PDB file of C-alpha atoms and ligand atoms in Angstrom:
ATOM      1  CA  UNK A 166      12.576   0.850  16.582  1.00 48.00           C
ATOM      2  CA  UNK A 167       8.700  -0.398  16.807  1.00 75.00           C
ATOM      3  CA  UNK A 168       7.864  -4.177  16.529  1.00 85.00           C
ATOM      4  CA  UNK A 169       5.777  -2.840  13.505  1.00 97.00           C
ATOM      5  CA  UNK A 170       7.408  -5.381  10.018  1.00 97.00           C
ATOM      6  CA  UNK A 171       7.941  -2.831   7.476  1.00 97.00           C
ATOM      7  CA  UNK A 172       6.064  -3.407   3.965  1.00 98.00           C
ATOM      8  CA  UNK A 173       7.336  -2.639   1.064  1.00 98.00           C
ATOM      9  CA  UNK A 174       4.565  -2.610  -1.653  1.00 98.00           C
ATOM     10  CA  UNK A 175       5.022  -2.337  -5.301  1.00 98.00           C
ATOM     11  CA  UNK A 176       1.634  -0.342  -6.923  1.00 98.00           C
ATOM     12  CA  UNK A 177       2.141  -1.527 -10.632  1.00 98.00           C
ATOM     13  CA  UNK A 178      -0.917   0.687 -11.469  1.00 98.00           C
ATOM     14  CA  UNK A 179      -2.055   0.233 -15.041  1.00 98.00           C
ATOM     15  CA  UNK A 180       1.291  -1.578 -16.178  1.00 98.00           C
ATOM     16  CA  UNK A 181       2.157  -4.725 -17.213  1.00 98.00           C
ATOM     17  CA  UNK A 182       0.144  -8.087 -19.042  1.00 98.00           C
ATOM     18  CA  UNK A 183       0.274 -11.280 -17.042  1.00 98.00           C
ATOM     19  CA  UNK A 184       2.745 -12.655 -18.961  1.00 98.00           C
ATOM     20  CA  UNK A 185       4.848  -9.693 -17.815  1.00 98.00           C
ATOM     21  CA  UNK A 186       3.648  -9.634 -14.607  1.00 98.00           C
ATOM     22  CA  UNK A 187       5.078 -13.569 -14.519  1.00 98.00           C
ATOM     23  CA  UNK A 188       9.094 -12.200 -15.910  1.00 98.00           C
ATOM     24  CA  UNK A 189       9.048  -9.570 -13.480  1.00 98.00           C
ATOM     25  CA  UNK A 190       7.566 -11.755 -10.174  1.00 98.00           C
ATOM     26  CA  UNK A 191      10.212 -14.059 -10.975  1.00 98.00           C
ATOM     27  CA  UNK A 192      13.070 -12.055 -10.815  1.00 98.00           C
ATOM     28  CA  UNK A 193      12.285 -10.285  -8.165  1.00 98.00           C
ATOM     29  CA  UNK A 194      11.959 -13.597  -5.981  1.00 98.00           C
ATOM     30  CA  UNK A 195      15.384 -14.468  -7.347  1.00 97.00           C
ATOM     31  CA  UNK A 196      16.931 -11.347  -6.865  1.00 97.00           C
ATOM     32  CA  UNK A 197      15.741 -11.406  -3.318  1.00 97.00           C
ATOM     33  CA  UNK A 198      16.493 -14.752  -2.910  1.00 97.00           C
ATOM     34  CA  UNK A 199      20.313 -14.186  -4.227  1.00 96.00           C
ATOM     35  CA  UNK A 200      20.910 -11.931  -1.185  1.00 95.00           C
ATOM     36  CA  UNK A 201      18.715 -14.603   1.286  1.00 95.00           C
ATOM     37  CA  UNK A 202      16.189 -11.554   1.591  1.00 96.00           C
ATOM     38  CA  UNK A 203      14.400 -11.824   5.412  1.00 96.00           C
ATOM     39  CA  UNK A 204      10.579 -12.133   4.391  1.00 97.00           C
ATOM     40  CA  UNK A 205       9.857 -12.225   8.051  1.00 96.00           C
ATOM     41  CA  UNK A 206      12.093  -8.824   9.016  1.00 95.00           C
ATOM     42  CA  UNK A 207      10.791  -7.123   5.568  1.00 97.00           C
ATOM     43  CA  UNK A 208       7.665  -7.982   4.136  1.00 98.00           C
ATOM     44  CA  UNK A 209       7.202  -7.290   0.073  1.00 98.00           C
ATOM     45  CA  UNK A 210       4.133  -7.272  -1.765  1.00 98.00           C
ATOM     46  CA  UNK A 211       3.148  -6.346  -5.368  1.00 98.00           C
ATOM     47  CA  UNK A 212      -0.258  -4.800  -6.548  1.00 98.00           C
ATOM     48  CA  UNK A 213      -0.718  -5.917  -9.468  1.00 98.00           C
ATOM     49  CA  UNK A 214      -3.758  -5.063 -12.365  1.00 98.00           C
ATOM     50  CA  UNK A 215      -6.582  -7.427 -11.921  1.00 98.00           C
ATOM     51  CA  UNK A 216      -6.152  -9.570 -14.603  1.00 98.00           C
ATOM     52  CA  UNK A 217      -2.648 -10.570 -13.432  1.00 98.00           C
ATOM     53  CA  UNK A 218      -3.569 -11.341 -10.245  1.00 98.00           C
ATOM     54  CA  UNK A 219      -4.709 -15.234 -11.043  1.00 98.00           C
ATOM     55  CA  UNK A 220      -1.129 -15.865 -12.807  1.00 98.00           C
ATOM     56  CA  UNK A 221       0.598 -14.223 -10.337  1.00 98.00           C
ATOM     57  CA  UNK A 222      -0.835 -16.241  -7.564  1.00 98.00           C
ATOM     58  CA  UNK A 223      -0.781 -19.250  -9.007  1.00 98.00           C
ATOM     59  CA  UNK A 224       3.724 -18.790  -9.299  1.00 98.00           C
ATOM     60  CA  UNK A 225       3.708 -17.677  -6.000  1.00 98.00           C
ATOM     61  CA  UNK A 226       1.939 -20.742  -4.922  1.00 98.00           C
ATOM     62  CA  UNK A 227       3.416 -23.239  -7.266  1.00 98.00           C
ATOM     63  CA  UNK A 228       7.304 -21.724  -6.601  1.00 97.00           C
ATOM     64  CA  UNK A 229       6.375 -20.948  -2.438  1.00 97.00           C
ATOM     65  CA  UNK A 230       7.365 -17.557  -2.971  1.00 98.00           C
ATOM     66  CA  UNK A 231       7.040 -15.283  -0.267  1.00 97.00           C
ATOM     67  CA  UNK A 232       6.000 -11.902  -1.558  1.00 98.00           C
ATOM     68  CA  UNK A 233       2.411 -11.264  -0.820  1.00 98.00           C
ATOM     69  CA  UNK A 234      -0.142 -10.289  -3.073  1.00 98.00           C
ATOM     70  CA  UNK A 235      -2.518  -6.991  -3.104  1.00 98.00           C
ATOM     71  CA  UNK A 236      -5.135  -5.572  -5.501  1.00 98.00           C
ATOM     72  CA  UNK A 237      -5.514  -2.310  -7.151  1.00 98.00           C
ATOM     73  CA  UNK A 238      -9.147  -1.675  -6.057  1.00 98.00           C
ATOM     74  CA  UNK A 239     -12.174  -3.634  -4.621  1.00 98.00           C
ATOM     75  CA  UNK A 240     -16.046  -2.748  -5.365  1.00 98.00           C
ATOM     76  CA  UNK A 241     -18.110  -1.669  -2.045  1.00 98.00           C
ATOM     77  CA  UNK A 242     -20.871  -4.445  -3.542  1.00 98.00           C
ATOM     78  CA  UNK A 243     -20.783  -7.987  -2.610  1.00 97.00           C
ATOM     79  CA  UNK A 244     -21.980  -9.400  -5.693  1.00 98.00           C
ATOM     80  CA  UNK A 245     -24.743  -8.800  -8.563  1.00 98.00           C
ATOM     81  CA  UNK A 246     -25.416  -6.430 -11.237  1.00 98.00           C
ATOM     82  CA  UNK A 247     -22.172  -4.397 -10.854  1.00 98.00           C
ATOM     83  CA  UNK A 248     -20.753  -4.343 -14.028  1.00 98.00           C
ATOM     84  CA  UNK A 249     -17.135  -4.228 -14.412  1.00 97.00           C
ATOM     85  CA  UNK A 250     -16.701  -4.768 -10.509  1.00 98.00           C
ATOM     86  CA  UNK A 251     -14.480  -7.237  -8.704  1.00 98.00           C
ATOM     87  CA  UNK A 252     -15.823  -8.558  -5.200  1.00 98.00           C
ATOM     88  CA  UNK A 253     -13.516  -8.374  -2.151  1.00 98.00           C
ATOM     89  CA  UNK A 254     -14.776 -12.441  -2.142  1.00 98.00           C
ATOM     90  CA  UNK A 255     -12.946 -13.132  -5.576  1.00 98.00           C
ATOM     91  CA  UNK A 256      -9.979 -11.326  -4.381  1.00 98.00           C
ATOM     92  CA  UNK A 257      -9.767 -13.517  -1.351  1.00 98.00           C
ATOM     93  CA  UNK A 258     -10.396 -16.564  -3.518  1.00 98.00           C
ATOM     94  CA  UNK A 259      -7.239 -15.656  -4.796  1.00 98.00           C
ATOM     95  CA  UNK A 260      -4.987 -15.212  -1.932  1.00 98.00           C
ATOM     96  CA  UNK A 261      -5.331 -11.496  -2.530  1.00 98.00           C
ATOM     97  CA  UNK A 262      -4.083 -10.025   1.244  1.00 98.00           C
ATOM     98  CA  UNK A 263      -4.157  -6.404   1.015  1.00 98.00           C
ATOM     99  CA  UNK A 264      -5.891  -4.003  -1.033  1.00 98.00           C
ATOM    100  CA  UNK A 265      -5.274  -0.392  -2.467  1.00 98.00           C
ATOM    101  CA  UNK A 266      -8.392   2.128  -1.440  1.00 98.00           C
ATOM    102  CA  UNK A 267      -8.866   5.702  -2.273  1.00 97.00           C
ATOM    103  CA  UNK A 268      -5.614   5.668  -4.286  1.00 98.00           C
ATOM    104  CA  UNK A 269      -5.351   9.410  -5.348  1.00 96.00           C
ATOM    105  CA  UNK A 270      -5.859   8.216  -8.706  1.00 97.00           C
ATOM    106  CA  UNK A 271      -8.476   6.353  -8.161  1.00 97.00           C
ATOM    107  CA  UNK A 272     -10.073   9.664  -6.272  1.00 96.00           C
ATOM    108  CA  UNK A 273      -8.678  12.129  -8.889  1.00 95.00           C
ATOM    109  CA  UNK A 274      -9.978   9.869 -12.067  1.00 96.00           C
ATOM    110  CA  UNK A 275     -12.924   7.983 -10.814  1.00 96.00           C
ATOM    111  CA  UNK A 276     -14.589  10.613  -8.326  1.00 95.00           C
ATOM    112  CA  UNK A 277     -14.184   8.479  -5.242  1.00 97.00           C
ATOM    113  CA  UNK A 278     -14.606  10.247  -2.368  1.00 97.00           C
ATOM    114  CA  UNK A 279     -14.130   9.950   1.696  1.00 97.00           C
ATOM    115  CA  UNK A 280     -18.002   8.140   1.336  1.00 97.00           C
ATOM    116  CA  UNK A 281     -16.890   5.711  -1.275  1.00 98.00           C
ATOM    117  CA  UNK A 282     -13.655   5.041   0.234  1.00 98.00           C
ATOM    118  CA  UNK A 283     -15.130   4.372   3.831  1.00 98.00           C
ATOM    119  CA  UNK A 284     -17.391   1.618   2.404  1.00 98.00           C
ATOM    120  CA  UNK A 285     -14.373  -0.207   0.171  1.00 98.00           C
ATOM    121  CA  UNK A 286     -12.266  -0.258   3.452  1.00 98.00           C
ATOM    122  CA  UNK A 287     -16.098  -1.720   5.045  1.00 98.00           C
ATOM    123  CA  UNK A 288     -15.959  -4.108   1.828  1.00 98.00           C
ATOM    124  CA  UNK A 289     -12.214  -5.062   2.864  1.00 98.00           C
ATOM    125  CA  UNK A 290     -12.851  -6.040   6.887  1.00 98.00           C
ATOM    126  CA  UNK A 291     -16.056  -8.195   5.820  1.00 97.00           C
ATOM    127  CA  UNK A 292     -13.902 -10.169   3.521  1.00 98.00           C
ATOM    128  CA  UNK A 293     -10.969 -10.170   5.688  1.00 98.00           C
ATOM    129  CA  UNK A 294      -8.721  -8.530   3.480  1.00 98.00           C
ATOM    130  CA  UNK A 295      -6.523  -5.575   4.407  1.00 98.00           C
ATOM    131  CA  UNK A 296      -7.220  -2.310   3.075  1.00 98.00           C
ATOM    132  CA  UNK A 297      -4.054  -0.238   2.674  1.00 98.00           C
ATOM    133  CA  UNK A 298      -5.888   3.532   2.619  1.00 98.00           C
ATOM    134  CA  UNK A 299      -4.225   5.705   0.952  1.00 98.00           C
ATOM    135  CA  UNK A 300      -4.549   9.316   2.040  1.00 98.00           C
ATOM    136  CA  UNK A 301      -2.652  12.867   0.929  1.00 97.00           C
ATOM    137  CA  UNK A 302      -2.981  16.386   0.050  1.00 96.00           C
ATOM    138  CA  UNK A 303      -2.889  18.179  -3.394  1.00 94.00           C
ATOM    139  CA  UNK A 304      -0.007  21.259  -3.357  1.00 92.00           C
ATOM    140  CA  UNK A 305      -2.957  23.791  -3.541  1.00 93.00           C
ATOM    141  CA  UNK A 306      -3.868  21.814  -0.314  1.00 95.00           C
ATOM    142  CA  UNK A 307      -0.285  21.737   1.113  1.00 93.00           C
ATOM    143  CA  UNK A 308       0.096  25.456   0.667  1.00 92.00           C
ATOM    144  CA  UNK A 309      -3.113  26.360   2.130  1.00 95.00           C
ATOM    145  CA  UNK A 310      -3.728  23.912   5.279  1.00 95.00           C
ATOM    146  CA  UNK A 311       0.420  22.454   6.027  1.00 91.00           C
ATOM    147  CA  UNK A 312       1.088  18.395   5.153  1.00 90.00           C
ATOM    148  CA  UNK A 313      -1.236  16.894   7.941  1.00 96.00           C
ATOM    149  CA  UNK A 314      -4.594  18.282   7.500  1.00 97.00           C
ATOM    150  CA  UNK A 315      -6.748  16.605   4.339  1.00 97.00           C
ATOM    151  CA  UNK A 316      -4.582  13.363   5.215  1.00 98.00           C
ATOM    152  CA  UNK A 317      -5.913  13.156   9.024  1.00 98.00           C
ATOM    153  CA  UNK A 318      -9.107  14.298   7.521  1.00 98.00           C
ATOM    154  CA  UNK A 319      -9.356  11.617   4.936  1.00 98.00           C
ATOM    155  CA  UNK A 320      -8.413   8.666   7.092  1.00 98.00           C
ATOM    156  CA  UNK A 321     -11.175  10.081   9.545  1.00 98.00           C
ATOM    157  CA  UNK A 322     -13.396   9.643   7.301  1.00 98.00           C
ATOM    158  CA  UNK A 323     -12.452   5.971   5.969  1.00 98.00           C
ATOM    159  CA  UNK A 324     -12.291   4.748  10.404  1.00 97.00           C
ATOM    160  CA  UNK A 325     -15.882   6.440  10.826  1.00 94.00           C
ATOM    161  CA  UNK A 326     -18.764   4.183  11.341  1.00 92.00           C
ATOM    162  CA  UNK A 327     -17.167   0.286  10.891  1.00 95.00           C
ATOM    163  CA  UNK A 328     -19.124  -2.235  13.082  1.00 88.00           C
ATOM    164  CA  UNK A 329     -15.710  -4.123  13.227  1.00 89.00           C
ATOM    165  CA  UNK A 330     -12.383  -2.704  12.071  1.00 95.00           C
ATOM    166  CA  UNK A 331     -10.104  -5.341  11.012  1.00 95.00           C
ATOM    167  CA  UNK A 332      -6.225  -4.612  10.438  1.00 97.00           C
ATOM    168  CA  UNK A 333      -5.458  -1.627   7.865  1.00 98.00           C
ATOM    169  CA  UNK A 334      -2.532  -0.172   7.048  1.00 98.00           C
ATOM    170  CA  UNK A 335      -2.390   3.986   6.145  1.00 98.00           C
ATOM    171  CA  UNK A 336      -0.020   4.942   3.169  1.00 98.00           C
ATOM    172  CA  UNK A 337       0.465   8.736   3.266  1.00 97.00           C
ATOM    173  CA  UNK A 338       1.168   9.680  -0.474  1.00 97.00           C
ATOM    174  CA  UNK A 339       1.298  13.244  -0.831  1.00 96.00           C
ATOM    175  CA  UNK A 340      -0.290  14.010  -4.353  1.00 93.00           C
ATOM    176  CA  UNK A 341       2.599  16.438  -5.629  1.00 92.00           C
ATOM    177  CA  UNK A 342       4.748  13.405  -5.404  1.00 92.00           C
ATOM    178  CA  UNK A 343       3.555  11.284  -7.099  1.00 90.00           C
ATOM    179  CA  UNK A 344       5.350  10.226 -10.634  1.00 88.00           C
ATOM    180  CA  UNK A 345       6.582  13.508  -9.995  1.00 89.00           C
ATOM    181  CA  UNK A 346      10.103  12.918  -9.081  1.00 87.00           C
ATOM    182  CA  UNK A 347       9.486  15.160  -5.899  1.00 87.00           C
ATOM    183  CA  UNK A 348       9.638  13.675  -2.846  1.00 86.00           C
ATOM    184  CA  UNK A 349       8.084  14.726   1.130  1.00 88.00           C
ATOM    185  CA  UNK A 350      11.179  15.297   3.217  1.00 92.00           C
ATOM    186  CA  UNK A 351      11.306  12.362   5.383  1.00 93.00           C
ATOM    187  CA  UNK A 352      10.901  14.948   8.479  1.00 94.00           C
ATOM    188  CA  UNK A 353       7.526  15.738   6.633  1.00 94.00           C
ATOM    189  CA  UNK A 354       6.720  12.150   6.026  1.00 96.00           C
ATOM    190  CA  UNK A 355       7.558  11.245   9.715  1.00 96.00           C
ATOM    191  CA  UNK A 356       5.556  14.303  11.084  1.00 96.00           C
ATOM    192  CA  UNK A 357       2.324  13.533   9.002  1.00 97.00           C
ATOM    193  CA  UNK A 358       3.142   9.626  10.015  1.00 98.00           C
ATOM    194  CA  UNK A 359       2.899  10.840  13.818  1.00 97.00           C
ATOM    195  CA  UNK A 360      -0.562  12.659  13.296  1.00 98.00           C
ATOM    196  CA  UNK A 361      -2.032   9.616  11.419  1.00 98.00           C
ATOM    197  CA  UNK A 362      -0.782   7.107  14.238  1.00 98.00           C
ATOM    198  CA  UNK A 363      -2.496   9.945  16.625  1.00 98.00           C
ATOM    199  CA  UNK A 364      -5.369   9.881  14.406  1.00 98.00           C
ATOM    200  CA  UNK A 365      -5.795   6.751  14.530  1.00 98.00           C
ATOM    201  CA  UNK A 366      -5.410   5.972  18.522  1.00 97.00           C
ATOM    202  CA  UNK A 367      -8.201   8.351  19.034  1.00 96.00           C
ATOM    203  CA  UNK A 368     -10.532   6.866  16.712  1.00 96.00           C
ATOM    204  CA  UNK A 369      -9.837   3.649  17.377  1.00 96.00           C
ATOM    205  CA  UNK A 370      -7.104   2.610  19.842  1.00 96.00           C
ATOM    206  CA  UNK A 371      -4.091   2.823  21.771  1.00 97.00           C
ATOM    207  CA  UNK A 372      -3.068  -0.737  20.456  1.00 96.00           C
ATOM    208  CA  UNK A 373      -4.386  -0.474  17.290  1.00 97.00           C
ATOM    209  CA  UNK A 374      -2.108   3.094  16.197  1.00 97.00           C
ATOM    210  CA  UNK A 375       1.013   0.899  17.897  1.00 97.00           C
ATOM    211  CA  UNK A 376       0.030  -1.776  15.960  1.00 97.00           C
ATOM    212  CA  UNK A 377      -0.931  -0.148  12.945  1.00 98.00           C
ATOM    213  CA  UNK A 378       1.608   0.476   9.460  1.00 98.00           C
ATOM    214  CA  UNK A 379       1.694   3.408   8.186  1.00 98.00           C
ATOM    215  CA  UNK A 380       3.849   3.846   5.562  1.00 98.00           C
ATOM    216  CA  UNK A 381       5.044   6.536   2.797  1.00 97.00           C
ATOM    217  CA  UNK A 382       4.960   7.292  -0.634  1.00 96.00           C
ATOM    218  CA  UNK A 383       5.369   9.698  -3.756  1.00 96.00           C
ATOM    219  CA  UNK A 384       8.477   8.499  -6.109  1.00 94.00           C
ATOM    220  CA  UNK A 385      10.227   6.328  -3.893  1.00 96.00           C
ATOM    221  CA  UNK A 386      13.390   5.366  -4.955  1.00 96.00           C
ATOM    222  CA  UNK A 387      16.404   2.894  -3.701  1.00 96.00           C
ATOM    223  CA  UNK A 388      18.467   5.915  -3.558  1.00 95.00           C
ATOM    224  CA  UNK A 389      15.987   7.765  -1.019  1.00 95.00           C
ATOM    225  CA  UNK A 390      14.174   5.353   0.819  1.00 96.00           C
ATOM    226  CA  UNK A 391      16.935   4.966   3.502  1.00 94.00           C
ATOM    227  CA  UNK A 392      15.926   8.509   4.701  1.00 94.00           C
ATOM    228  CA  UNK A 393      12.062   7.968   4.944  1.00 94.00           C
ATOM    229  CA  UNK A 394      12.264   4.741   6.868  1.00 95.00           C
ATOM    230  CA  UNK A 395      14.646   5.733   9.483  1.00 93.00           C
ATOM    231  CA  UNK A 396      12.165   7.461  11.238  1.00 94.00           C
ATOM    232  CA  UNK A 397      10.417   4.984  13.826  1.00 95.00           C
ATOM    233  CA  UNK A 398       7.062   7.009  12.670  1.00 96.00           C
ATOM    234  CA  UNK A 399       7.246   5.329   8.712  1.00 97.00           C
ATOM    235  CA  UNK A 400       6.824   1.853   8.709  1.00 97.00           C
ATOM    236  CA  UNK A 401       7.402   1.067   4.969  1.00 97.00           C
ATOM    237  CA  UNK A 402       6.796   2.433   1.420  1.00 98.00           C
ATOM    238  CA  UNK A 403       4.387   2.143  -1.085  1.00 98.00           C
ATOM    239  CA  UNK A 404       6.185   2.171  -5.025  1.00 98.00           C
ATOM    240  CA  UNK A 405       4.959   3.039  -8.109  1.00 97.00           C
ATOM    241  CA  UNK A 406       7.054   3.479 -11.049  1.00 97.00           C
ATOM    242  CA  UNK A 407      10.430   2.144  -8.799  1.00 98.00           C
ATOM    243  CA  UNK A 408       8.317  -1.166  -8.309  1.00 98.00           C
ATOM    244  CA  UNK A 409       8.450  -2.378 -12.266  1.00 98.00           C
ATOM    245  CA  UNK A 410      12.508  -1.726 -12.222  1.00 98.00           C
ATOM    246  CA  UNK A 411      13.929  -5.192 -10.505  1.00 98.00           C
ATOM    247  CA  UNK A 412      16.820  -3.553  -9.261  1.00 97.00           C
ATOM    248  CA  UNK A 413      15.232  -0.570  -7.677  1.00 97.00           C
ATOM    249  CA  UNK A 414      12.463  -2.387  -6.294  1.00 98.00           C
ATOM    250  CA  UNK A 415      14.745  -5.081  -4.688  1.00 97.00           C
ATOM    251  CA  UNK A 416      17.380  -2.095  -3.783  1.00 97.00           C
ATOM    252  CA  UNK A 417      14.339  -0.667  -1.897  1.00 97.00           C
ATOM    253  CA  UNK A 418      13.364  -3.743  -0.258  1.00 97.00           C
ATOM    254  CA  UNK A 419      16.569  -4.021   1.201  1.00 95.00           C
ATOM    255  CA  UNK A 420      16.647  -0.884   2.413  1.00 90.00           C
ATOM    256  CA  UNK A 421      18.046  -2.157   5.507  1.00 84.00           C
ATOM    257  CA  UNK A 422      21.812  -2.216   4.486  1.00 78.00           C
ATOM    258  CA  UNK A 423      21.255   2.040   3.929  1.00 66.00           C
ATOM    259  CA  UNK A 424      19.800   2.259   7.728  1.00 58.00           C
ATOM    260  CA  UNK A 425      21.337   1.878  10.744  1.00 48.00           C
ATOM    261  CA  UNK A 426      18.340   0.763  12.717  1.00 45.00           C
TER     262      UNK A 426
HETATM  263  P1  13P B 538       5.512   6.827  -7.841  1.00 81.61           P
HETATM  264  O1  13P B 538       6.399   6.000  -6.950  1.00 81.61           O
HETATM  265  O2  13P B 538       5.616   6.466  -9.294  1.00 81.61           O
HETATM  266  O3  13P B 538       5.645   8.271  -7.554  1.00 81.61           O
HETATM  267  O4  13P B 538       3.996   6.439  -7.447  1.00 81.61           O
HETATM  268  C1  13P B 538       3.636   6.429  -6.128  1.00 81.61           C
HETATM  269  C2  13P B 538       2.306   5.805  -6.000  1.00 81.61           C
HETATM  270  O5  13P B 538       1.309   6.354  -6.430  1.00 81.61           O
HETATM  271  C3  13P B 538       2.230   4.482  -5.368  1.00 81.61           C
HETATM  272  O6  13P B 538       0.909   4.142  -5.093  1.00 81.61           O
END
């Protein structure tokens, strides 16, 4: 096993009001905290839409909960006549730690490409937040280049250029499995996991690719995440439509008691 924590991050996507988001925070933290969950062995975090993020910070703070908080999506600008855009500064303002970029929504729906997704991630290490980039192929592009390809290619693309290059974290999501009930075999997730970390120790460093999480995800459930993160290569998963269930969130988060580790 690596020293790498494992994350588990719930991606509520375009899903619940922040009155919601404040009935479901809560009961995760007291579902977790009914089984003494290990915040320090297994990190959690939740993603939620923008305009839960003040509410939800503002329970964590006020209850000292320990999940952690991410955005959705960060604008490449700093500030100024950006219209609907939300500065990496505001995020920070709000304890905001990590940050979704190049979600394959985000690049299927909004056009962003490898040039727009290198300059979020840019947008992330000046404000000292973490980008989690998210990187996988289409089926067309599974059945004509394997798993690894357009995901080595993509996070390639987001490393290039960075003056500094703060702490990331790479979620493979393979497109075909996402709210699609299909899942990567966790021999495919590992593999691709192993090229990333690869990837990522020649474009950066040795250090960094140990240090680095790289996690998996594509309709994660409690009932199959025991098989993804056995592998020492997958260092946690990143949720969608599991993440808004309490009990399969917080089944997932302690996907511990599944592994023998
Ligand atoms: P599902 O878990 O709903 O397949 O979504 C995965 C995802 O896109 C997380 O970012």
């Amino acid at each position: 096993m690596s020293d790498r924590k494992p994350l588990i991050a719930g991606n509520w996507k375009m899903n619940l009001d922040h009155q919601q988001a404040i009935a479901l925070v809560q009961k995760i933290a007291w579902t977790l905290k009914d089984v003494d969950h290990d915040y320090e062995k297994v990190e959690v975090a939740v993603f939620p839409p923008f305009t839960d993020l003040r509410t939800v910070q503002t329970l964590l703070d006020a209850d000292k909960l320990q999940l952690r908080l991410g955005a959705q999506d960060v604008s490449k600008h700093e500030s100024g006549a950006y219209t609907g855009e939300v500065a990496g500064a505001f995020l920070k303002k709000l304890n905001v730690e990590y940050v979704l970029i190049g979600h394959s929504e985000r690049r299927q729906h909004h056009n962003e490409d490898d040039e727009l997704v290198r300059d979020k991630v840019a947008a992330c290490f000046k404000n000292k937040l973490v980008p989690v980039i998210c990187v996988g192929e289409t089926l067309e592009e599974l059945e004509a280049e394997g798993a690894a390809a357009v995901p080595v290619r993509q996070l390639t693309k987001a490393l290039e250029g960075h003056k500094d290059i703060g702490d990331f974290v790479v979620a493979y999501e393979p497109v075909w499995a996402i709210g699609t009930g299909k899942v990567a075999t966790s021999e495919q997730a590992a593999e691709v996991a192993k090229k990333l970390r690869q990837t990522i120790g020649e474009l950066v460093s040795a250090e960094t690719a140990e240090q680095t999480r790289i996690l998996y995800g594509g309709s994660v459930k409690s009932a199959n995440v025991a098989g993804f993160l056995a592998s020492p290569e997958v260092d946690g998963v990143l949720v969608g439509g599991a993440s808004l269930v309490v009990d399969e969130f917080t089944g997932i988060c302690r996907f511990q008691k599944h592994v023998s580790l």
